[in-house]
């Protein structure tokens, strides 16, 4: 590698990398959407203290939080085909994209389950009793009184999960997904200029994270609009 | 294909041999990161001219980009800086002789510094201002008050966050796999490739990471109990 640093190359590869931004967003949007649904589903047995199911879910959440996302990617990538082969379904030719979305969904679900559970528990029990006292049934009280308050508490954590999930998508290339980083790797192979390409990738990630943070922050402010001013620091 | 359970055990034994390296690769960046974090947090709280905006950018950039990028940027960027400096200062250092592990440690340290600084900053800001005033009232200087009153309280409040950072960076060491460092994931991949048993090897390495994370959480929980022993409230 030569010493001269080619700043023009960064400007040149940025538009190429940006073409692959939709792939990154596809992974992000699907894994967050499915992750939230699965997260809510697995938070319920824990909240309702359903015995065996609750313990299985505790182990699942602990495993996801205790292992690197990279190892989870490999486990899904090699594990799901092995599992499906038992029932004679061959998925070895399946697009790597599916494995990535499955991994990030499983990973996000664990995070969201804990967030939902904790945030619902922060809402005072008196609130649901107040709901009953004005004649709401359990479902109405939850949807109209508990859930909006829980969402307000949960939102900063949901935002953090989204942002770290966005950064985690940078590993999808390791099982062969052609996202921004995957395209970057091919550009490195053809230009032999790794530093410039990684700088360009970092810039893209940095800008998206900053934009996403801004959007999430304004949403947070909206959710907190009925709160006293000092509780909504900045 | 069925899962070869005996091989999971074999791989487990083989892979766990490099556990000390992974722990070293985790502890060094986290400890150095806390040192950096204290300095950065102070500069940002004091709003020192020039340095504060610079460090604001440092923290936001490292928190806003994936850790894999930090590793790659350091791995490809630092040698260029080293070579230029060596040439300018006529030093006899060659970037090619620096071990890859050094780059990984440097990248993870810079990254950990950014995360730790935010934790320390929020820890310091969470200590009521009255504590500092109380220290001044009994005649302590600023640095004495910080060392004896504010920082111990800030740290005890930060333990759960530091646990998360430690486990986060334990997991981040798996990224050194991309530079073919022989840490847990790297060795798992080697063991898997030699025997063509990928699933088994990654199950084994998953169990190792999981076990270490669980032990770290348990230790942190005990430590937290100890340091917050005096914080149980007035009555």
Coordinates of C-alpha atoms in Angstrom, one line a residue:
Chain A
X1 CA 0.0 0.0 0.0
X2 CA 1.3 3.4 -0.9
X3 CA 1.3 6.4 1.5
X4 CA -0.7 8.9 -0.5
X5 CA -4.2 9.2 0.7
X6 CA -6.7 9.6 -2.1
X7 CA -9.5 11.9 -0.8
X8 CA -11.1 12.1 -4.3
X9 CA -11.7 8.4 -4.2
X10 CA -14.0 8.9 -1.2
X11 CA -16.2 11.3 -3.1
X12 CA -16.1 8.9 -6.0
X13 CA -17.3 5.8 -4.1
X14 CA -19.9 7.5 -1.9
X15 CA -22.6 7.5 -4.7
X16 CA -21.8 3.8 -5.4
X17 CA -22.2 2.9 -1.8
X18 CA -25.3 4.9 -1.4
X19 CA -27.0 2.8 -4.1
X20 CA -26.9 -0.1 -1.6
X21 CA -28.3 1.9 1.3
X22 CA -31.9 0.5 0.5
X23 CA -30.5 -3.0 1.3
X24 CA -29.3 -1.8 4.7
X25 CA -32.7 -0.1 5.4
X26 CA -34.5 -3.3 4.3
X27 CA -32.7 -5.3 6.9
X28 CA -33.3 -2.6 9.5
X29 CA -37.0 -2.1 8.9
X30 CA -37.9 -5.8 8.6
X31 CA -35.9 -6.8 11.6
X32 CA -37.2 -4.0 13.8
X33 CA -40.8 -4.6 12.7
X34 CA -40.7 -8.4 13.2
X35 CA -38.5 -7.9 16.3
X36 CA -41.2 -5.7 17.9
X37 CA -44.0 -8.2 17.1
X38 CA -41.9 -11.1 18.4
X39 CA -40.7 -9.0 21.4
X40 CA -44.3 -8.2 22.4
X41 CA -45.3 -11.9 22.0
X42 CA -42.5 -13.1 24.3
X43 CA -42.9 -10.3 26.8
X44 CA -46.5 -11.5 27.5
X45 CA -45.6 -14.9 29.1
X46 CA -43.1 -13.1 31.3
X47 CA -45.6 -10.5 32.4
X48 CA -48.3 -13.0 33.1
X49 CA -45.9 -15.4 34.9
X50 CA -46.7 -18.4 32.7
X51 CA -44.3 -20.9 34.2
X52 CA -42.5 -23.1 31.7
X53 CA -42.8 -20.6 28.8
X54 CA -41.4 -17.9 31.0
X55 CA -38.3 -19.9 31.8
X56 CA -37.7 -20.8 28.2
X57 CA -37.9 -17.1 27.2
X58 CA -35.6 -16.1 30.1
X59 CA -33.0 -18.5 28.7
X60 CA -33.5 -17.2 25.2
X61 CA -33.1 -13.6 26.2
X62 CA -30.0 -14.4 28.2
X63 CA -28.5 -16.3 25.3
X64 CA -29.1 -13.4 22.9
X65 CA -27.6 -10.9 25.3
X66 CA -24.7 -13.1 26.2
X67 CA -23.4 -13.8 22.7
X68 CA -22.0 -11.6 20.0
X69 CA -24.3 -10.8 17.1
X70 CA -21.6 -12.2 14.7
X71 CA -21.8 -15.6 16.4
X72 CA -25.6 -15.4 16.2
X73 CA -25.4 -14.7 12.5
X74 CA -23.2 -17.8 12.0
X75 CA -25.5 -19.9 14.2
X76 CA -28.6 -18.9 12.1
X77 CA -26.7 -19.2 8.8
X78 CA -25.5 -22.8 9.6
X79 CA -28.2 -23.8 12.1
X80 CA -31.5 -23.1 10.2
X81 CA -30.5 -25.2 7.1
X82 CA -29.5 -28.0 9.5
X83 CA -32.8 -27.8 11.4
X84 CA -34.8 -27.7 8.2
X85 CA -32.9 -30.7 6.7
X86 CA -34.4 -32.8 9.5
X87 CA -37.9 -32.2 7.9
X88 CA -36.3 -32.6 4.4
X89 CA -36.5 -29.0 3.3
X90 CA -33.4 -27.8 1.5
X91 CA -32.6 -24.1 2.0
X92 CA -29.0 -24.1 1.1
X93 CA -29.7 -21.9 -1.9
X94 CA -31.8 -19.4 0.1
X95 CA -30.8 -15.8 -0.2
X96 CA -28.4 -14.8 2.7
X97 CA -30.6 -11.8 3.2
X98 CA -33.3 -14.0 4.9
X99 CA -30.7 -15.4 7.4
X100 CA -29.6 -11.8 8.2
X101 CA -33.2 -10.6 8.8
X102 CA -34.0 -13.7 10.9
X103 CA -30.8 -13.1 13.0
X104 CA -31.5 -9.4 13.6
X105 CA -35.2 -10.1 14.3
X106 CA -34.3 -12.7 17.0
X107 CA -31.7 -10.3 18.4
X108 CA -34.1 -7.3 18.4
X109 CA -36.9 -9.3 19.8
X110 CA -34.9 -10.1 23.0
X111 CA -34.1 -6.4 23.4
X112 CA -37.7 -5.3 22.8
X113 CA -39.2 -7.9 25.1
X114 CA -37.1 -6.6 28.0
X115 CA -37.9 -3.0 27.1
X116 CA -41.7 -3.6 26.8
X117 CA -41.8 -5.7 30.0
X118 CA -39.8 -3.1 32.0
X119 CA -41.8 -0.1 30.7
X120 CA -45.2 -1.7 31.4
X121 CA -44.1 -2.5 34.9
X122 CA -43.1 1.2 35.5
X123 CA -46.8 2.3 35.0
X124 CA -48.5 2.6 38.3
X125 CA -51.0 -0.1 39.1
X126 CA -53.4 2.6 40.2
X127 CA -53.7 3.7 36.6
X128 CA -55.4 0.5 35.5
X129 CA -57.6 0.6 38.6
X130 CA -58.6 4.2 37.6
X131 CA -59.4 2.8 34.1
X132 CA -61.7 0.2 35.7
X133 CA -63.3 2.7 37.9
X134 CA -64.5 4.8 34.9
X135 CA -66.0 1.6 33.4
X136 CA -63.3 0.5 31.0
X137 CA -62.6 -3.2 30.6
X138 CA -59.1 -4.7 30.8
X139 CA -58.3 -4.4 27.1
X140 CA -59.6 -0.8 26.8
X141 CA -57.6 0.2 30.0
X142 CA -54.5 -1.3 28.6
X143 CA -54.8 0.2 25.1
X144 CA -55.9 3.7 26.2
X145 CA -54.2 4.2 29.5
X146 CA -51.3 1.8 30.2
X147 CA -49.9 1.4 26.7
X148 CA -49.4 5.2 25.9
X149 CA -47.6 5.7 29.2
X150 CA -45.5 2.6 28.8
X151 CA -44.6 3.7 25.3
X152 CA -43.3 7.1 26.6
X153 CA -41.1 5.3 29.1
X154 CA -39.9 2.8 26.5
X155 CA -39.2 5.1 23.7
X156 CA -35.6 6.2 24.5
X157 CA -34.7 2.5 24.8
X158 CA -36.5 1.6 21.6
X159 CA -34.5 4.4 19.9
X160 CA -31.2 3.1 21.3
X161 CA -32.1 -0.4 20.1
X162 CA -32.9 0.9 16.6
X163 CA -29.6 2.8 16.4
X164 CA -27.5 -0.1 17.6
X165 CA -29.4 -2.4 15.2
X166 CA -28.5 0.0 12.4
X167 CA -24.9 -0.3 13.3
X168 CA -25.1 -4.1 13.6
X169 CA -26.3 -4.3 9.9
X170 CA -22.7 -3.6 9.0
X171 CA -21.9 -7.3 9.8
X172 CA -24.4 -8.7 7.3
X173 CA -21.7 -8.8 4.6
X174 CA -20.0 -11.6 6.6
X175 CA -22.5 -14.2 5.4
X176 CA -22.5 -12.7 1.9
X177 CA -25.2 -10.1 1.8
X178 CA -24.5 -7.4 -0.8
X179 CA -25.2 -4.3 1.3
X180 CA -23.1 -1.2 1.6
X181 CA -20.3 -2.9 3.4
X182 CA -20.5 -5.9 1.0
X183 CA -20.2 -3.5 -2.0
X184 CA -17.4 -1.7 -0.1
X185 CA -15.5 -5.0 0.1
X186 CA -15.7 -5.5 -3.6
X187 CA -14.6 -1.9 -4.2
X188 CA -11.6 -2.6 -2.0
X189 CA -10.8 -5.6 -4.1
X190 CA -10.9 -3.6 -7.3
X191 CA -9.2 -0.4 -6.1
X192 CA -6.9 -1.9 -3.4
X193 CA -7.7 1.2 -1.3
X194 CA -9.2 0.0 1.9
X195 CA -8.8 3.1 4.1
X196 CA -10.7 5.4 1.7
X197 CA -13.5 2.9 1.3
X198 CA -13.9 2.3 5.0
X199 CA -13.8 6.1 5.6
X200 CA -16.6 6.5 3.0
X201 CA -18.6 3.8 4.7
X202 CA -18.1 5.3 8.1
X203 CA -19.3 8.7 6.8
X204 CA -22.4 7.1 5.5
X205 CA -23.1 5.3 8.8
X206 CA -22.3 8.4 10.8
X207 CA -24.7 10.6 8.8
X208 CA -27.6 8.1 8.9
X209 CA -27.1 7.6 12.6
X210 CA -27.2 11.4 13.2
X211 CA -30.3 11.8 11.1
X212 CA -32.1 8.8 12.7
X213 CA -31.1 10.2 16.2
X214 CA -32.7 13.5 15.2
X215 CA -35.9 11.9 14.0
X216 CA -36.2 9.7 17.1
X217 CA -35.5 12.7 19.4
X218 CA -38.3 14.7 17.9
X219 CA -40.6 11.7 18.3
X220 CA -39.6 11.4 21.9
X221 CA -40.4 15.1 22.5
X222 CA -43.8 14.5 20.9
X223 CA -44.5 11.6 23.1
X224 CA -43.5 13.6 26.2
X225 CA -45.6 16.6 25.2
X226 CA -47.9 16.3 28.2
X227 CA -45.1 16.0 30.7
X228 CA -43.9 18.8 32.9
X229 CA -41.1 20.7 31.3
X230 CA -38.2 19.8 33.7
X231 CA -38.8 16.0 33.2
X232 CA -38.1 16.3 29.5
X233 CA -34.5 17.4 29.8
X234 CA -33.4 18.8 26.5
Chain B
X1 CA -26.8 -34.1 8.4
X2 CA -27.3 -34.4 12.2
X3 CA -25.6 -32.4 14.8
X4 CA -22.4 -34.0 16.1
X5 CA -22.7 -33.4 19.8
X6 CA -19.4 -35.0 20.6
X7 CA -17.7 -32.5 18.3
X8 CA -19.3 -29.6 20.1
X9 CA -17.5 -30.8 23.2
X10 CA -14.2 -31.2 21.2
X11 CA -14.6 -27.8 19.7
X12 CA -15.4 -26.3 23.1
X13 CA -12.2 -27.6 24.6
X14 CA -10.2 -26.4 21.6
X15 CA -11.7 -22.9 21.4
X16 CA -11.7 -22.2 25.1
X17 CA -7.9 -22.3 25.0
X18 CA -7.9 -18.8 23.6
X19 CA -10.3 -17.5 26.2
X20 CA -7.5 -15.7 28.1
X21 CA -6.6 -13.8 24.9
X22 CA -10.2 -12.7 24.5
X23 CA -10.4 -11.6 28.1
X24 CA -7.2 -9.6 27.7
X25 CA -8.6 -8.1 24.5
X26 CA -11.7 -7.1 26.5
X27 CA -10.2 -5.9 29.7
X28 CA -7.4 -3.7 28.2
X29 CA -9.7 -1.6 26.0
X30 CA -12.3 -1.2 28.8
X31 CA -9.8 -0.2 31.5
X32 CA -8.0 2.2 29.2
X33 CA -11.3 3.4 27.9
X34 CA -12.4 4.3 31.4
X35 CA -9.2 6.4 31.8
X36 CA -9.9 8.1 28.5
X37 CA -13.5 8.4 29.5
X38 CA -12.8 10.2 32.8
X39 CA -10.6 12.8 30.9
X40 CA -13.1 13.3 28.1
X41 CA -16.0 13.6 30.5
X42 CA -14.2 16.3 32.5
X43 CA -13.2 18.3 29.5
X44 CA -16.8 18.1 28.2
X45 CA -18.4 19.0 31.6
X46 CA -16.0 21.9 32.1
X47 CA -16.6 23.0 28.5
X48 CA -12.9 23.7 27.9
X49 CA -12.3 25.8 24.8
X50 CA -11.3 24.0 21.6
X51 CA -10.9 20.6 23.3
X52 CA -14.6 20.2 24.2
X53 CA -15.9 20.5 20.6
X54 CA -13.1 18.2 19.4
X55 CA -14.0 15.6 22.0
X56 CA -17.7 16.1 21.3
X57 CA -17.0 15.0 17.8
X58 CA -14.8 12.1 19.0
X59 CA -17.6 10.8 21.2
X60 CA -20.4 11.3 18.7
X61 CA -18.3 9.8 15.8
X62 CA -17.3 6.7 17.7
X63 CA -20.8 6.1 19.0
X64 CA -22.4 6.8 15.6
X65 CA -20.4 4.3 13.6
X66 CA -20.2 0.5 13.8
X67 CA -17.2 -0.9 15.7
X68 CA -16.1 -2.9 12.7
X69 CA -15.4 0.5 11.0
X70 CA -13.2 1.6 13.9
X71 CA -11.2 -1.6 13.6
X72 CA -10.8 -1.3 9.9
X73 CA -10.0 2.5 10.0
X74 CA -7.3 1.9 12.6
X75 CA -5.9 -1.1 10.9
X76 CA -5.6 0.6 7.5
X77 CA -5.1 4.2 8.7
X78 CA -2.6 4.0 11.6
X79 CA 0.2 2.4 9.5
X80 CA 0.0 5.3 7.1
X81 CA 0.4 7.8 10.0
X82 CA 3.2 5.7 11.5
X83 CA 5.1 5.6 8.3
X84 CA 4.7 9.3 7.6
X85 CA 5.8 10.1 11.2
X86 CA 8.7 7.7 11.0
X87 CA 9.9 9.3 7.8
X88 CA 9.6 12.8 9.1
X89 CA 11.3 12.1 12.4
X90 CA 13.8 9.6 10.9
X91 CA 12.7 7.0 13.3
X92 CA 13.5 3.4 12.7
X93 CA 9.9 2.1 13.0
X94 CA 8.1 0.2 10.3
X95 CA 4.3 -0.1 10.3
X96 CA 4.5 -3.6 8.9
X97 CA 6.2 -4.9 12.1
X98 CA 3.4 -3.8 14.4
X99 CA 1.3 -6.8 15.4
X100 CA -2.4 -6.9 14.3
X101 CA -3.4 -7.3 17.9
X102 CA -2.1 -3.8 18.6
X103 CA -4.5 -2.3 16.0
X104 CA -7.4 -4.2 17.4
X105 CA -6.6 -3.1 20.9
X106 CA -6.2 0.5 19.8
X107 CA -9.5 0.5 17.9
X108 CA -11.4 -1.0 20.7
X109 CA -9.8 1.3 23.3
X110 CA -10.8 4.4 21.3
X111 CA -14.3 3.0 20.9
X112 CA -14.6 2.1 24.6
X113 CA -13.3 5.6 25.6
X114 CA -16.2 7.2 23.7
X115 CA -18.8 4.9 25.4
X116 CA -17.2 5.1 28.8
X117 CA -17.0 8.9 28.7
X118 CA -20.8 9.1 28.3
X119 CA -21.4 6.8 31.2
X120 CA -19.0 8.7 33.5
X121 CA -20.4 12.0 32.4
X122 CA -24.0 11.0 33.2
X123 CA -22.7 9.4 36.4
X124 CA -21.0 12.7 37.5
X125 CA -24.0 14.7 36.5
X126 CA -26.3 12.4 38.5
X127 CA -24.5 13.3 41.8
X128 CA -26.4 16.3 43.3
X129 CA -24.6 19.6 43.2
X130 CA -25.1 19.8 47.0
X131 CA -22.5 17.1 47.5
X132 CA -19.8 19.3 46.0
X133 CA -21.0 22.3 48.0
X134 CA -20.9 20.1 51.2
X135 CA -17.3 19.2 50.4
X136 CA -16.4 22.8 49.8
X137 CA -18.1 23.7 53.1
X138 CA -15.7 21.4 55.0
X139 CA -12.8 23.0 53.3
X140 CA -11.9 20.5 50.5
X141 CA -10.5 21.7 47.2
X142 CA -12.2 20.8 43.9
X143 CA -9.9 17.9 43.1
X144 CA -10.2 16.5 46.7
X145 CA -14.0 16.8 46.5
X146 CA -14.0 15.0 43.1
X147 CA -11.8 12.2 44.3
X148 CA -13.4 11.6 47.7
X149 CA -17.0 12.5 47.2
X150 CA -18.2 12.9 43.6
X151 CA -16.3 10.2 41.7
X152 CA -17.0 7.3 44.1
X153 CA -20.7 8.1 44.0
X154 CA -20.6 8.5 40.2
X155 CA -18.8 5.2 39.8
X156 CA -21.1 3.3 42.1
X157 CA -24.1 4.5 40.0
X158 CA -22.3 3.6 36.8
X159 CA -21.6 -0.1 37.6
X160 CA -24.6 -1.5 35.7
X161 CA -23.5 0.6 32.7
X162 CA -19.9 -0.5 32.9
X163 CA -21.1 -4.1 33.0
X164 CA -22.9 -3.5 29.8
X165 CA -19.9 -1.9 28.2
X166 CA -17.7 -4.8 29.4
X167 CA -20.0 -7.4 27.9
X168 CA -20.5 -5.2 24.8
X169 CA -16.7 -5.2 24.2
X170 CA -16.4 -8.8 25.1
X171 CA -18.7 -9.4 22.1
X172 CA -16.9 -6.7 20.0
X173 CA -13.7 -8.7 20.3
X174 CA -15.4 -11.2 17.9
X175 CA -14.9 -8.7 15.2
X176 CA -11.1 -9.2 15.3
X177 CA -12.0 -12.4 13.4
X178 CA -12.1 -10.2 10.3
X179 CA -8.4 -9.5 10.7
X180 CA -7.8 -13.2 11.4
X181 CA -6.8 -12.7 15.0
X182 CA -7.0 -16.0 16.8
X183 CA -9.5 -15.1 19.4
X184 CA -12.6 -17.1 20.2
X185 CA -14.5 -16.5 17.0
X186 CA -11.4 -16.7 14.9
X187 CA -10.4 -20.1 16.4
X188 CA -14.0 -21.3 16.1
X189 CA -13.9 -20.5 12.4
X190 CA -10.5 -22.4 12.1
X191 CA -11.8 -25.4 14.0
X192 CA -15.0 -25.3 11.9
X193 CA -13.1 -25.1 8.6
X194 CA -10.7 -27.9 9.3
X195 CA -13.4 -30.3 10.3
X196 CA -16.2 -28.9 8.1
X197 CA -18.5 -28.7 11.1
X198 CA -19.5 -25.1 11.2
X199 CA -22.7 -25.3 13.2
X200 CA -21.1 -27.3 16.0
X201 CA -18.1 -25.0 16.3
X202 CA -20.3 -21.9 16.5
X203 CA -22.5 -23.6 19.1
X204 CA -19.4 -24.2 21.2
X205 CA -18.2 -20.7 20.9
X206 CA -21.7 -19.3 21.6
X207 CA -21.7 -21.3 24.8
X208 CA -18.3 -19.9 25.8
X209 CA -19.4 -16.3 25.2
X210 CA -22.7 -16.9 27.0
X211 CA -20.9 -18.4 30.0
X212 CA -18.4 -15.6 30.3
X213 CA -21.2 -13.0 30.0
X214 CA -23.2 -14.7 32.7
X215 CA -20.2 -14.8 35.1
X216 CA -19.4 -11.2 34.4
X217 CA -23.0 -10.2 35.2
X218 CA -23.0 -12.2 38.4
X219 CA -19.7 -10.6 39.5
X220 CA -20.9 -7.1 38.7
X221 CA -24.1 -7.7 40.6
X222 CA -22.1 -8.7 43.7
X223 CA -19.8 -5.7 43.3
X224 CA -22.8 -3.4 42.9
X225 CA -24.3 -4.8 46.2
X226 CA -21.0 -4.0 48.0
X227 CA -20.4 -0.5 46.7
X228 CA -24.0 0.6 47.2
X229 CA -24.1 -0.9 50.8
X230 CA -24.0 2.6 52.3
X231 CA -26.6 4.0 49.9
X232 CA -29.6 2.3 51.4
X233 CA -31.2 5.5 52.4
X234 CA -31.3 7.6 55.6
X235 CA -33.6 5.5 57.7

